Every structure is written in C-alpha cells, then in structure tokens.
XYZ file of C-alpha atoms in Angstrom:
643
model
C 0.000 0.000 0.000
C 1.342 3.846 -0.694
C 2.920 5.602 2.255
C 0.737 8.616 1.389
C -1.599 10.083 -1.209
C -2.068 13.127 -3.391
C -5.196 14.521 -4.140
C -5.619 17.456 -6.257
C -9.100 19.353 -7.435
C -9.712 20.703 -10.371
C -12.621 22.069 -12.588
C -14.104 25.785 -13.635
C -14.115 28.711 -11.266
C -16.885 29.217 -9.166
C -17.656 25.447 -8.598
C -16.546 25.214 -5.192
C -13.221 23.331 -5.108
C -11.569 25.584 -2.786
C -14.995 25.725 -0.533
C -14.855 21.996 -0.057
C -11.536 21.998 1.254
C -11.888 24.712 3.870
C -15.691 23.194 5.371
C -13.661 19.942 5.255
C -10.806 21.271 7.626
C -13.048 23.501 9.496
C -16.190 21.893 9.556
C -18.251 24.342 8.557
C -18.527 26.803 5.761
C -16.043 29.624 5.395
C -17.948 33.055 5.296
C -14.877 33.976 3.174
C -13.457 32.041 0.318
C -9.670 32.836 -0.786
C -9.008 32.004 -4.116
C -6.728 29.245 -3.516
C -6.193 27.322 -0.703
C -2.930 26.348 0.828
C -1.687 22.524 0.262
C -3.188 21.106 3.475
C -1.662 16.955 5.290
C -4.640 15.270 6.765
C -2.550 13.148 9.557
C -2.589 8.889 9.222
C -4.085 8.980 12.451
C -7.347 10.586 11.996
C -8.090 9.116 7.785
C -10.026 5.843 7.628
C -7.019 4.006 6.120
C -4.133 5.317 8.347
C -2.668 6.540 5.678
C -1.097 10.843 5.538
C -3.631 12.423 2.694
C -2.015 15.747 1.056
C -4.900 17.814 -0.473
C -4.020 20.551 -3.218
C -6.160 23.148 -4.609
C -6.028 24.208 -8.237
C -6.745 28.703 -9.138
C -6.898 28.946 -12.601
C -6.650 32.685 -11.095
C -3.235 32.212 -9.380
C -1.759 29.203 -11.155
C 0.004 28.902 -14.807
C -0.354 26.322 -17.315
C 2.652 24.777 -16.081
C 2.120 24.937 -12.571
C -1.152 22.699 -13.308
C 0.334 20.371 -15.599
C 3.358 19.925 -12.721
C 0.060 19.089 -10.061
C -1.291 16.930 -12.249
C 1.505 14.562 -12.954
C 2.368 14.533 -8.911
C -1.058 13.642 -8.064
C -2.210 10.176 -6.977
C -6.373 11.265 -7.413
C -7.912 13.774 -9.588
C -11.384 15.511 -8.414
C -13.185 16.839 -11.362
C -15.385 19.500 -9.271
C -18.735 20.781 -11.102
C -21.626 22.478 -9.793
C -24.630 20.504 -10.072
C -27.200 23.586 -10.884
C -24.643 25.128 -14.119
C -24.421 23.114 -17.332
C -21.693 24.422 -18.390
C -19.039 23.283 -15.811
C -20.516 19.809 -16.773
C -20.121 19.880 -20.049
C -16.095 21.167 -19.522
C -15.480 17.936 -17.441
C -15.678 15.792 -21.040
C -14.469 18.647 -23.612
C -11.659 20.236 -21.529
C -10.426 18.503 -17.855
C -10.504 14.691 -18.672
C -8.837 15.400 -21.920
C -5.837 17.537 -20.402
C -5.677 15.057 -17.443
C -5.078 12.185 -20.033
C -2.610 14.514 -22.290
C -0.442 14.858 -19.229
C -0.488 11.288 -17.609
C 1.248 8.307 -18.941
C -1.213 5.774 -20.913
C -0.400 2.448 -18.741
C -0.265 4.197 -15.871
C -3.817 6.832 -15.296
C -4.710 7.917 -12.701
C -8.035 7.581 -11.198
C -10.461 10.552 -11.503
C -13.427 11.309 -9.131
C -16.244 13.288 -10.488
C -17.480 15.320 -7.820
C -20.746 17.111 -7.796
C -21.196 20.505 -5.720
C -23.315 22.660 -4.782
C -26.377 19.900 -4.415
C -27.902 22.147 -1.671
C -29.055 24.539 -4.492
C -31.364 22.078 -6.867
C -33.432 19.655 -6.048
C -32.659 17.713 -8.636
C -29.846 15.263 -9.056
C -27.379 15.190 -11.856
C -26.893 11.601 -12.078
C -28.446 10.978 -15.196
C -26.306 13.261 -17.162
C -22.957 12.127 -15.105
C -23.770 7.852 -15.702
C -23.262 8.186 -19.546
C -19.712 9.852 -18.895
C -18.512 7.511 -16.231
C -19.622 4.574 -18.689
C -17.352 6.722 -21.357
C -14.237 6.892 -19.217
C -12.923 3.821 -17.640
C -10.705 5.974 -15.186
C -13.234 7.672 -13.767
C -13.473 5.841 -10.404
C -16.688 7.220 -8.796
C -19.230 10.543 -8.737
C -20.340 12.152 -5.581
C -22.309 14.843 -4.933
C -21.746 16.795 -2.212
C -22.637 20.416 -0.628
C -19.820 22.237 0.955
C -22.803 24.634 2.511
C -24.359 22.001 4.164
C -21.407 19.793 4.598
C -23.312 16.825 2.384
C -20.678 14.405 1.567
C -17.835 16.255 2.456
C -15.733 13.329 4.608
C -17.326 10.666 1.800
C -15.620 12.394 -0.900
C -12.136 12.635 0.476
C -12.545 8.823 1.732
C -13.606 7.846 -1.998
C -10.755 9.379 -3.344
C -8.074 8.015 -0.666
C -10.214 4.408 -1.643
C -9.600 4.871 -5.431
C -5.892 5.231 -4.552
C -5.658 2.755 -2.199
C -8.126 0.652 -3.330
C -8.467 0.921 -7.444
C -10.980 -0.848 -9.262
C -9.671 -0.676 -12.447
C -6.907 -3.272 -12.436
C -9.542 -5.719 -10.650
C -12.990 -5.396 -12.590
C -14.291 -4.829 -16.203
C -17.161 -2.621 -15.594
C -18.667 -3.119 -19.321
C -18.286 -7.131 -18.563
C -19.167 -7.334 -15.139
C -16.531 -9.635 -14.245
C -12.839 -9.669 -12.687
C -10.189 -8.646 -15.142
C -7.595 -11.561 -16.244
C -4.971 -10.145 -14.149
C -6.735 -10.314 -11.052
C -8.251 -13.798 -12.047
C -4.448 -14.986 -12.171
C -3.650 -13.270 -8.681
C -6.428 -14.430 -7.003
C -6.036 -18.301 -8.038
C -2.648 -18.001 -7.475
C -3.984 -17.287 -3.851
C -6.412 -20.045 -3.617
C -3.559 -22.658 -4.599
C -1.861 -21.913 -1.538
C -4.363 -21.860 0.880
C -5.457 -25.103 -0.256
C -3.101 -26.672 1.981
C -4.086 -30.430 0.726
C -4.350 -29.552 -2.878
C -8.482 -30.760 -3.264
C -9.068 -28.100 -4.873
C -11.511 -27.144 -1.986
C -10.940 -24.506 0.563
C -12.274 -26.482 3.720
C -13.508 -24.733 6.562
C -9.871 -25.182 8.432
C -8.007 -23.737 5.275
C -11.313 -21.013 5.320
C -10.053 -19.563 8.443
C -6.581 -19.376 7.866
C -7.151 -17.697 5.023
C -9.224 -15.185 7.206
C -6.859 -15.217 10.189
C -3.893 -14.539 7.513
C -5.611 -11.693 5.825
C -7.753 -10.135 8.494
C -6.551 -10.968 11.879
C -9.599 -12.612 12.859
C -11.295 -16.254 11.938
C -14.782 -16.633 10.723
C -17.518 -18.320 13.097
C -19.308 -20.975 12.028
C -22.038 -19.764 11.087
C -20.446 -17.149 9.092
C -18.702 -19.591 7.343
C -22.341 -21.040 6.313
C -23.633 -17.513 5.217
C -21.114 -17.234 2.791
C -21.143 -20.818 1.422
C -24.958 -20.165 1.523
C -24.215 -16.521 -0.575
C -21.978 -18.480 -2.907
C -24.838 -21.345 -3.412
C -27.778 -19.364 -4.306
C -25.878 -17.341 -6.764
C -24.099 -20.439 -8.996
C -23.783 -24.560 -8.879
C -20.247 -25.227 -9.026
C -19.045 -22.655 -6.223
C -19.784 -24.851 -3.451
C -18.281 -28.998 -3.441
C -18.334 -31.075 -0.238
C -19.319 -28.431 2.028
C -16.083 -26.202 0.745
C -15.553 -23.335 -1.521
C -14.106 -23.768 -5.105
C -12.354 -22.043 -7.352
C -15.421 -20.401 -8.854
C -17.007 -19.727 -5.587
C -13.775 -17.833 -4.379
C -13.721 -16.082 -7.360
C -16.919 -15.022 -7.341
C -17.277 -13.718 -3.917
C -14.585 -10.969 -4.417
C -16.621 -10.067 -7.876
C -19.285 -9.550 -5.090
C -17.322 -7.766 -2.740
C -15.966 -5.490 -5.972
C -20.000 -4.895 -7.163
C -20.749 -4.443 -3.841
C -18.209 -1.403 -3.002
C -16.029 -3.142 -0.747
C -12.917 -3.351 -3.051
C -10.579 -2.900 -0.259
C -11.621 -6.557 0.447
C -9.770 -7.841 -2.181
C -7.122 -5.391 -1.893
C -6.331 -6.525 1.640
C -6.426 -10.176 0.316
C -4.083 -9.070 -2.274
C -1.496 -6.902 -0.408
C -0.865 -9.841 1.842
C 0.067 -11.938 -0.725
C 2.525 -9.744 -1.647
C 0.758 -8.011 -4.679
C 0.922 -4.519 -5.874
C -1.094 -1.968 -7.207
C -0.685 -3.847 -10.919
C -1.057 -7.381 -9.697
C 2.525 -7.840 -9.901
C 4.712 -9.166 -7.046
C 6.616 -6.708 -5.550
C 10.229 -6.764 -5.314
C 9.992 -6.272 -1.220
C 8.207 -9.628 -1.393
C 10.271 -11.585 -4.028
C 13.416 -10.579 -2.749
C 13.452 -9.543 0.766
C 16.431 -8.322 2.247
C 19.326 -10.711 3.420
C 22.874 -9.733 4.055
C 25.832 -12.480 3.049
C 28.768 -11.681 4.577
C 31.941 -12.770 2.303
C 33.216 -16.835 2.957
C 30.152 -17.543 4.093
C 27.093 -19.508 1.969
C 23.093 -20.135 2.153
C 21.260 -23.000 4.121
C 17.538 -24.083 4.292
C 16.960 -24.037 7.888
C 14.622 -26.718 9.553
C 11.589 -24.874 8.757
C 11.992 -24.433 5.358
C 12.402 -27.945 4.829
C 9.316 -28.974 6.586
C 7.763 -26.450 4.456
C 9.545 -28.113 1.271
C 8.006 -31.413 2.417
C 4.912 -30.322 3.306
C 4.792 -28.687 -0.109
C 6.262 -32.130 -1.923
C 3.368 -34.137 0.366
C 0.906 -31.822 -1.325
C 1.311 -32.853 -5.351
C 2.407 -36.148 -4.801
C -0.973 -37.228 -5.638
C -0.161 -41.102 -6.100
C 2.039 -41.143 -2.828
C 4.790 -42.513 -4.570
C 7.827 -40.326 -3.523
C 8.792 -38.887 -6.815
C 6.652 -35.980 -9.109
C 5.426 -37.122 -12.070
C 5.981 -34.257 -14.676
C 2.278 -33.840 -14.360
C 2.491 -33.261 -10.778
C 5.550 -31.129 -11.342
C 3.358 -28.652 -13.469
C 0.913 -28.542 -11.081
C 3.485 -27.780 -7.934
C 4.673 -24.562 -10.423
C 1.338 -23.117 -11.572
C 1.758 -20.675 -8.784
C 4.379 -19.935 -10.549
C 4.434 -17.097 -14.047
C 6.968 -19.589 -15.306
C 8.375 -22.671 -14.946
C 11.454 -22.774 -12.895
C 12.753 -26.633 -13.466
C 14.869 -27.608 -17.102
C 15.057 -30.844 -17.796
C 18.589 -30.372 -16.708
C 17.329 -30.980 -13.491
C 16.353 -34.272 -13.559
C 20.073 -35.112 -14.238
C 21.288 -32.877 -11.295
C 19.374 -34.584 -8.387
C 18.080 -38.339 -7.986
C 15.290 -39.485 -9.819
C 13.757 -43.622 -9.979
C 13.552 -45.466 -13.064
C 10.768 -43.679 -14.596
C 12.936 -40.267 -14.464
C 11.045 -38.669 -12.262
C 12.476 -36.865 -9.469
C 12.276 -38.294 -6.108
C 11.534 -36.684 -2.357
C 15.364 -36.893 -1.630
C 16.012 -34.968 -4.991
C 13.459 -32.305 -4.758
C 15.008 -31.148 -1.332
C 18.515 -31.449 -3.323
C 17.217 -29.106 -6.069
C 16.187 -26.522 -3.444
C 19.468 -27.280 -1.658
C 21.345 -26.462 -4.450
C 18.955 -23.482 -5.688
C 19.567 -22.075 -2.057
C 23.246 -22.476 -2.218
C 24.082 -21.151 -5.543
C 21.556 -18.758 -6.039
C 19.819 -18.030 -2.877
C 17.994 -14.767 -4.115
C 16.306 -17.310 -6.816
C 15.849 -19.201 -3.943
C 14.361 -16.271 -2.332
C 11.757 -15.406 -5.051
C 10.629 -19.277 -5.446
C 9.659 -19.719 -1.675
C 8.072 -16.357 -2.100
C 5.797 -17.720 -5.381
C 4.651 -20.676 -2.757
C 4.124 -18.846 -0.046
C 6.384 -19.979 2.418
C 6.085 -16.199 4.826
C 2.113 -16.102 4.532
C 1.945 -19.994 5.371
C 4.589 -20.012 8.104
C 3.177 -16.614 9.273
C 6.708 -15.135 8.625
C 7.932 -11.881 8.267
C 9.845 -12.869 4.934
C 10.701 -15.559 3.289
C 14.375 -14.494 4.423
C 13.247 -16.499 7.878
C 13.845 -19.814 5.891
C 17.726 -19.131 5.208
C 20.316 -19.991 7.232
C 23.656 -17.705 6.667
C 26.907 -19.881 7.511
C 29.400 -18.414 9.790
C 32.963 -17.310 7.935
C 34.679 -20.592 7.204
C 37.651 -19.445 8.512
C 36.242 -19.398 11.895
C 35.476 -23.074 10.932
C 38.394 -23.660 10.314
C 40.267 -22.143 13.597
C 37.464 -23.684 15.809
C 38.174 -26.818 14.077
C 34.518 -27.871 13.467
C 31.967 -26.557 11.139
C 28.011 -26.791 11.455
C 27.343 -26.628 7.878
C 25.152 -29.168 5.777
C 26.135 -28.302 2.506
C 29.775 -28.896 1.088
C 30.947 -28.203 -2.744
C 33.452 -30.172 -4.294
C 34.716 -28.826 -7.800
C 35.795 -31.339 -10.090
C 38.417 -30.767 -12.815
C 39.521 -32.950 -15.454
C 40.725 -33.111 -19.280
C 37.920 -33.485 -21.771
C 36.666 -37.028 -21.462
C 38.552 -37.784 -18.223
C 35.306 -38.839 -16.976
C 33.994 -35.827 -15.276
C 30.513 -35.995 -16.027
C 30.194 -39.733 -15.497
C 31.534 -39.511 -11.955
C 28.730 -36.490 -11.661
C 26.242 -38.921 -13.021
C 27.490 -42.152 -10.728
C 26.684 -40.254 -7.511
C 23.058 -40.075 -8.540
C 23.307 -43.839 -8.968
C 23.655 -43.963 -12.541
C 25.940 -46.176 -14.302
C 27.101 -46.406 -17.754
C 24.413 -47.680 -19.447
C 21.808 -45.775 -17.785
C 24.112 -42.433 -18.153
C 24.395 -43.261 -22.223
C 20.110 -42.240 -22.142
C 20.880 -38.715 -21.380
C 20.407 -36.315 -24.103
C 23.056 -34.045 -24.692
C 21.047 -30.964 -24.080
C 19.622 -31.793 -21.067
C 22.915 -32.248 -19.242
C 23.613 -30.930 -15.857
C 27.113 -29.315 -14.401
C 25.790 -29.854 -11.429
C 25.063 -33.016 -9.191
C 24.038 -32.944 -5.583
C 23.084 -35.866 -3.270
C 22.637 -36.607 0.270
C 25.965 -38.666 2.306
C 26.130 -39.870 5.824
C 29.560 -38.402 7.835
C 29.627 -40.593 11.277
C 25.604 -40.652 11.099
C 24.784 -36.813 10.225
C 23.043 -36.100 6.722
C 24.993 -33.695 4.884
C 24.512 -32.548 1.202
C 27.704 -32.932 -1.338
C 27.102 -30.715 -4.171
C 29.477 -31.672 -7.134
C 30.361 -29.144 -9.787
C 32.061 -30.189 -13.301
C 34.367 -27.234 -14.145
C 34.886 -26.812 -17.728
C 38.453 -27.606 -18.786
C 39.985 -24.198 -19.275
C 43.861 -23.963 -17.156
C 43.991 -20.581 -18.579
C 40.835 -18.825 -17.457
C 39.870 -21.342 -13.758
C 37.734 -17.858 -12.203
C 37.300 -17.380 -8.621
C 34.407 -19.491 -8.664
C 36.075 -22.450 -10.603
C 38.541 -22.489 -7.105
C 35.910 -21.752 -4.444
C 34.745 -24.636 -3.078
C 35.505 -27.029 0.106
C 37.477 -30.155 -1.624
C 38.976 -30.500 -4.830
C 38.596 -33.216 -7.029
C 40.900 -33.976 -10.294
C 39.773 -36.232 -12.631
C 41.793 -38.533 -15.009
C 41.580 -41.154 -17.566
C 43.582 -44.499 -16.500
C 43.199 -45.430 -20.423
C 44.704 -41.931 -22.226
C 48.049 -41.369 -21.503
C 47.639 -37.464 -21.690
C 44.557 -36.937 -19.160
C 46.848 -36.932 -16.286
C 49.240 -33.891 -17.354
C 45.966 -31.187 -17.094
C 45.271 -32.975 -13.226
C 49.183 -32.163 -12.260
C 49.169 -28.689 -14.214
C 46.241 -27.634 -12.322
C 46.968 -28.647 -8.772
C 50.665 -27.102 -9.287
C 49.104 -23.956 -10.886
C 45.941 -22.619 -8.340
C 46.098 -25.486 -5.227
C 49.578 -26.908 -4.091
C 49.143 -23.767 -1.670
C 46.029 -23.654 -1.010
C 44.356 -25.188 2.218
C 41.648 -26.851 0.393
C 42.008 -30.749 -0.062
C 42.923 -31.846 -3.025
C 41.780 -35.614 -4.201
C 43.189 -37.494 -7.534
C 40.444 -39.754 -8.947
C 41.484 -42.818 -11.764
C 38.180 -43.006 -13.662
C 37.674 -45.433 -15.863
C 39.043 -48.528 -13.609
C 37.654 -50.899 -15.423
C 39.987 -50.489 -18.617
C 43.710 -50.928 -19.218
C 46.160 -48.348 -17.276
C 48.503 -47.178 -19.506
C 51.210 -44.914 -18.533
C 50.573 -40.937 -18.502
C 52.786 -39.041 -20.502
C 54.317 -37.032 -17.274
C 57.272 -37.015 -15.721
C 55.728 -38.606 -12.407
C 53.151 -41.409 -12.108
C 50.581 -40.377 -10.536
C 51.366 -42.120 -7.084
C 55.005 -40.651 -7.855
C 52.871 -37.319 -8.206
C 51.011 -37.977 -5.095
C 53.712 -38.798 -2.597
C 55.712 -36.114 -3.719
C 53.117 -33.527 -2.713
C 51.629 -35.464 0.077
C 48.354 -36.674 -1.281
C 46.565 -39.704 -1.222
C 47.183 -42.065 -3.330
C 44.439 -41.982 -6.707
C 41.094 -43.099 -6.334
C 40.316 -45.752 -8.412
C 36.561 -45.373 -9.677
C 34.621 -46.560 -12.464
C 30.276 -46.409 -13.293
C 30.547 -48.929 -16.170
C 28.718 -51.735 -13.819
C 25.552 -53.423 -13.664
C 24.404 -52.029 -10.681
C 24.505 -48.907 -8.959
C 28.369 -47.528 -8.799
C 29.734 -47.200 -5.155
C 28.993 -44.315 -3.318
C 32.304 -44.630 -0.763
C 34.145 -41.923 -2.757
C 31.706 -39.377 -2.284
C 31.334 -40.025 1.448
C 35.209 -39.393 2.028
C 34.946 -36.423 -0.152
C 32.321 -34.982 2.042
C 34.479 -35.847 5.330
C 37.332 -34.137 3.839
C 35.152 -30.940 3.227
C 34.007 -30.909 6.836
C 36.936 -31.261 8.216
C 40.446 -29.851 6.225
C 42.394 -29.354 9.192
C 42.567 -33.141 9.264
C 44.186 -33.452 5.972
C 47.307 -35.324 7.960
C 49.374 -37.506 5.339
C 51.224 -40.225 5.282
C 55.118 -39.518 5.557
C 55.897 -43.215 4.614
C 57.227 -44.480 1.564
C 54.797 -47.175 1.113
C 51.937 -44.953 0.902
C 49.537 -47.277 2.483
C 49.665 -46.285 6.440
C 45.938 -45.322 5.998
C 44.744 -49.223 6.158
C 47.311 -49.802 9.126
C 45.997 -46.778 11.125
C 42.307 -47.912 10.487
C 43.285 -51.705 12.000
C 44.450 -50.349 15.001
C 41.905 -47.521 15.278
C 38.765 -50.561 14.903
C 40.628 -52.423 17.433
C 40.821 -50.137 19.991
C 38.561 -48.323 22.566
C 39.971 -44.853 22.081
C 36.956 -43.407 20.329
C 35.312 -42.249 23.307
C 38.425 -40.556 24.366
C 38.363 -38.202 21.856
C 39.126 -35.109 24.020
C 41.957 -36.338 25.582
C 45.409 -34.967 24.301
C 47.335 -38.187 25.211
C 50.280 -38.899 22.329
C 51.285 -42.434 21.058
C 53.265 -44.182 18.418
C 51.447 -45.709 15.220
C 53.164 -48.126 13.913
C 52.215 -49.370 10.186
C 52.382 -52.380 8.346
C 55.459 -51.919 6.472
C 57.322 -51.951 10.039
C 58.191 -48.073 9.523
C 57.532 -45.778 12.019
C 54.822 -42.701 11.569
C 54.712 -38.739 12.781
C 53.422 -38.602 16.276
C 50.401 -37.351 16.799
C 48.091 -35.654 19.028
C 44.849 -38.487 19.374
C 42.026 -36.067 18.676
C 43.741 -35.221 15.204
C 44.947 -38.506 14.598
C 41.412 -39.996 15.117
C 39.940 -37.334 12.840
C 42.079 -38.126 9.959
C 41.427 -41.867 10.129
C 38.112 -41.249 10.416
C 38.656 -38.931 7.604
C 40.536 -41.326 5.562
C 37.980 -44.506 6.312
C-alpha cells in the first residue's frame, strides 16, 4: 500500500473546489473564500485508512499552465469539481479537464479521476443521469459524488472515496462493461487459492477457510459465518460450493461480489498480503526480501523451510509414490508465471527409473537453488508462499547464513550441511560420469541422457559418522587458462583422469601445481575409468610418484561402467574431507599405504570415546616403519577422515 496520497481538485471557477476543502478542515462553511487554498496533510491517524492524505487546490486565477500540468503529474487522485445547478461546468469535465488530465499522464499508468458534484444544496434535482453516460465513457473515472460544501453533504465521503480509489483501485480488478474480474486479477487471485489449499483438493475447507481469514484479516470466521457465505456463494451459482467447501469459482466469485458491492478494499487486503501490488505484480519487497551475506560464508535451508519443502512435496504427490510425475511437477509450479525446473534438473538430483524426481532430490534441487543462487531461492519460496503460510515476516526467515569458514576452520569444526566439491579434469577424463554415478547412474543408464539436457551440477545426500549432509558436485569446464574465482571456491577439490589416455593426467598435475599446491583446500586425484587398461601418462611422475611427492593420497580408483549402482564410498570421504580440512594429515611413509594400518588399530581399539583427551602415542604401520606422532584427537579425525 502507498505511504501517502495526493489529491488534487480541479474544474471551472466558481464550482466550489476551494470551498470543499476549507468546510472539510473547518467543519463548517467559510464566510470567506480565498481564491486558492494552501496545500493542506490530513494526519494517518485521523483518515479511515491510516494513511497521511495531502490535499491541493487548483486557481486557474493564481496558477500557470505549467504549474497545473506539474500538479497533475504529482497527483495520486484527480477531483473533477462541477456544480450541479450550471451546465456548463458539466459539459467542460468531457471537452476540456478529462482530456488535459489524459494529455499529461502516462497511458499504462492513469490515474483515477473522481467526479465530484457541488453545490447539491441549491437544486433539487440530481445530476446523475447526465454524469452515468460519462462515467460509462471513461474507464478511469473511479466514482461521482455529490456533495454540498454549505451544508457539509458528503464532504468526509468524498475525500474517503478518493483516498479508496488510490488505495483501493478498481480498475486493475474489474471490467465494468463485462461485469466480471479482469484476467490479471483472475491470475492473482487463483494463485492465492492454490496456496491456501493446503491439501491440494481443490476445496478450501472450513480449516483452510479460516486461515485464510486469520492470515488476511486478523480474525477467523464463526461458524455460522462460514455457512452464510457458502450459503451466498450457493444461491448465486452450482459449481461454487463442493463437499461443504468453496471452489475455485465460488472464491472467485465472492470478491466479484465484494468489488459490485463497493467493498474493493476486500480484495485489496487479500491481495497486499500476498505480496501483490497496485498492478497485480509481485513486488520486489516480497520476491526478494532483504538478506545480508557476509563474504566466505554460503546459504542454508533451515529446519523450517524444509518442513515447508516437504509439506509442499506431500501436497502434489498425488499417487504417494515419492517422486513428481511431470504432471504433478506442473501442477506444484502453476503458482508460478513460469516454470522454474529444465530438464537439466532431472540429471542434477536423484530421480527412480521412470525419471522422475524423487523426495530426496526435490530437497537437493532446493538445496542447491539455495546455495548457488539463494535470491532465486528467495523469489521461489516467495511464489509458494512460504512467509504467509509459516506466518513469517519474509521468506528471508527460511535461510540460514553460515558463519565465515575461517572461523570453521580455527574452531576446528563446522556446522554446515552443505559442502561443494569442484571437479576438474581433461575433456573425457570422466567428469561428467563420476557427476552422473553419484546419482546412482551407471554407464548404461548415463548413455540415455540427451546431450542438451545435461547438468554441471550433481548434488546428493551422504552420511559423515551418522549426520546427513549434502555434497554438491560441480564439473568445471576444462579451461587452465581462465579457472575464475568461482572455478577455485569450493571445500574439496577433485581432479579427474583417464587411466586409459596417456595425456589426461598432465591437465590434473598442471592444475593442482598452478591454483592449489598452496592452497588449504584438499585436493583428491580420482582414476576413472578402472575398469579399462592403465597405460602410462605421458608425465614425468606417475601419478602415485605425483602424489607422494606432494603429500596426497594415493588416486582413487573409480569406475560407473557396472551393472548395478556404482559405489557411493568416494563421495562419502569427499564430504568428510570438506568438513573437516584441518585433518588433511598424510602419510610420511614411503609405502603410501599407512591409511589401512591406522584404520586396524583404530577398529581395534577403545579410544573413540576418548576423543578429548590430548594423550600422544606411536602408530606403527604395516610396512614396520615408524609414523609422525600425533596428538589423538587429530589422529582420530584423519582416520576417520581417511575410512
């Protein structure tokens, strides 16, 4: 709603515009009359809609051209005064005022005109019949009043109708000449019904009745005003009234009512709380509320949002299956003015063997929105009405800001749920199939996707010592030259190369020497393509030359050319190495395989409820040579790590 509005009077002189100002301040009618009177603020406080009113008069006496044409294009309302008992300042409102006020003010955006009668106290008479056939002329013309400033007639009504045809507009809801609700508002106000019907019916239910009334107007129907307007609905149409709830056509048709009736600020207030404006367009405030990132730090869900997520999944999944058919998917985003979902999607998250995406990849989507792109993330809970159904301020109340990760790292612990791992790789190192692979898809079933429906993007759900975190996996394109800030920002490092082509590991070694043999990320080396012949890379080292030299773990092997599912261990270390860097220890060894040794002993012992104690010990591995000592809380993080 505006913060204040602007009316401004015009018409011929004599017909009392300056008259109806003063016996509104006063109360009573000025014995004199100055030409023009001073630009008076009617306080929020003491106007009907709490809202500051600014009234300006209009001297053709006092005023230029210019200074008219400079009112008119500030106002907000335009009173067209006339005096009921002279013809003549009738006929100017149609051959002179409307004409100038539509010169001067943009075509898709009029402003609303009031045709005010005066002077009623001196006929007996009422000039209705000559004012209907303009109104039905002149769509902007909002209302006509006649009024008396000598007898203070209608004085307070016509200052209320104009602050209403501000405020409250009836143009951008209702065709006069049709009798019906304009498409625009049709759109906003089914929009609206879909999310108050909490269990998709297509019914609003008595329960879902008063939370719409509670949400809108503070105060819940009784029950047997809840009847009255079913009963209203009922004797007017068939169809607006099924199973003792209201339709879509019965909700529509009581705010036509309301809008026939006068009461537009009915479905104004409806409207404004769903975050519309004054063109039945969601306003920016509500899309995009404000939400301040601080730098190194990223965008959760919180609790809440998912149970909203759920509750909104639980809602189209008609056949109770756990995945959305694209049917249902079309019906989750008609509250929507576009679809938001590619069919890239359905080869970022999980989906079952239909294709269709299941519960645990919807949540991943939004996970991933949220991370990436949080203001989309912003506007989407917005278009489903997360802050109206959660009785929210914003739909900033669902996002969690992370704290800088380099207090994670100092505090050594981190209670963040979503970790990115960047992969990099030659072309056809494998990148995208080791994407693919943690969505469970091997070879064969990866060989269905179309090429332009592919996703640089994969995220999933792992398990780190029995808390659900999210592993979001992004396939950087395989550019040394131009790796950007966001290419490198990430929590753990994957380089991808092909066992089988001799020159896939050089990029992997160029790369990590180039942007991350400083860096405090971890850094993993994955051999895709296991199942094929290793030949030897065209690089000075060997990879596990390559690896001990620089103090990583040895390569990964992996491979999704199986008949099942491929295994998921991989991406479960990769996530523990995310959440916890500081416990990238290595092995100082030369055989490279002290990981398996410090496991055995780890499994065998009772030390994992000791976890606080600083106590130091000697690991011994199976190659008989002797490891680093270590303090036991790090040392039982990096196995852990490692396992």
């Amino acid at each position: 709603m505006r913060k204040d509005v602007r009316i401004l009077l015009v018409g011929e002189p004599k017909v009392g515009k300056t008259s109806l100002i003063m016996s509104l301040v006063s109360e009573e009618f000025p014995d004199e009359v100055p030409l023009r009177a001073e630009e008076i603020t009617i306080p929020a406080d003491v106007t009907p809609e709490r809202v500051p009113t600014h009234i300006v008069d209009y001297s053709e006496a006092e005023q230029s051209d210019e200074q008219l044409y400079q009112e008119i294009s500030k106002a907000n309302v335009i009173c067209i005064v006339y005096s009921v008992n002279n013809k003549k300042s009738i006929e100017k409102v149609t051959s002179h005022w409307i004409p100038l006020i539509n010169d001067r003010t943009d075509k898709d955006s009029r402003v609303p005109l009031i045709l005010v009668g005066n002077k009623s106290d001196l006929v007996e008479h009422s000039s209705m019949e000559t004012i209907l056939p303009i109104m039905n002329q002149y769509q902007d013309i909002e209302t006509c009043v006649e009024c008396s400033a000598k007898n203070l007639k209608n004085i307070s009504e016509l200052f209320y109708y104009a602050q209403k045809a501000v405020l409250h507009p009836t143009g951008p809801l209702y065709c006069p000449e049709e009798k019906e609700l304009k498409p625009s508002c049709i759109k906003a106000l089914t929009r609206i019904f879909k999310v108050s019907d909490l269990d998709n019916d297509g019914i609003l239910n008595d329960n879902e009745l008063n939370f719409f009334q509670r949400t809108c107007f503070n105060t819940p129907l009784a029950p047997q005003a809840l009847e009255d307007v079913k009963n209203v609905v009922r004797r007017n149409m068939t169809d607006g009234v099924k199973d003792n709830g209201l339709t879509l056509k019965g909700f529509l048709f009581l705010h036509t009512l309301f809008i026939q009736r006068g009461r537009h600020e009915t479905t104004w207030t409806v409207l404004r709380r769903f975050g519309y404006d004054d063109d039945l367009e969601l306003t920016q405030e509500y899309l995009f509320p404000l939400i301040k990132i601080p730098a190194d730090c990223t965008t959760e869900l919180n609790h809440n949002a998912y149970l909203f997520l759920q509750s909104v999944f639980d809602k189209h999944d008609k056949d109770r299956d756990c995945a959305l058919s694209p049917d249902e998917v079309k019906d989750l985003f008609k509250v929507f003015p576009y679809m938001p979902w590619g069919p890239d999607v359905n080869n970022t998250v999980c989906t079952n063997e239909q294709g269709w995406i299941t519960y645990q990849g919807y949540l991943s989507q939004w996970t991933l929105t949220t991370y990436l792109d949080v203001q989309r993330s912003l506007e989407y809970l917005g278009y489903l009405g997360y802050s109206i159904i959660y009785e929210q301020e914003s739909q900033a109340a669902a996002i969690t800001v992370t704290r800088n990760k380099r207090i994670d790292l100092q505090k050594k612990q981190t209670q963040r749920s979503v970790f990115r791992c960047n992969v990099l790789g030659a072309r056809g190192s494998g990148k995208s199939g080791f994407l693919q692979a943690f969505l469970g898809r091997n070879l064969q079933r990866q060989r269905r996707i179309r090429e332009d429906h592919k996703s640089f993007y994969a995220i999933s759900t792992t398990y780190v010592y029995g808390q659900e975190k999210y592993l979001l996996l992004h396939e950087v394109m395989p550019d040394f030259d131009f790796l950007s800030e966001a290419d490198l920002a990430c929590d753990v490092v994957c380089l991808v190369y092909d066992i089988n082509n001799p020159r896939s590991f050089e990029y992997c070694a160029k790369v990590y020497k180039q942007y991350f043999i400083d860096s405090k990320t971890p850094c993993v080396l994955i051999a895709a393509k296991s199942d094929l012949h290793e030949v030897r890379q065209h690089y000075s080292l060997t990879p596990h030359e390559f690896c001990r030299k620089h103090k990583l773990h040895p390569p990964q092997p992996f491979t999704c050319n199986s008949t099942d599912a491929p295994n998921k261990d991989i991406y479960t270390r990769l996530t523990t190495m995310a959440m916890y860097p500081h416990a990238r220890l290595r092995c100082m060894c030369s055989c490279n395989r002290c990981t398996y040794c410090l496991c055995q002993n780890l499994l065998r012992s009772e030390l994992l409820r000791s976890l606080k104690a600083q106590l130091r010990r000697v690991v011994f591995n199976r190659c008989s040579h002797t490891c680093f000592w270590l303090p036991l809380s790090l040392f039982l993080l990096h196995v852990l790590t490692l396992c």
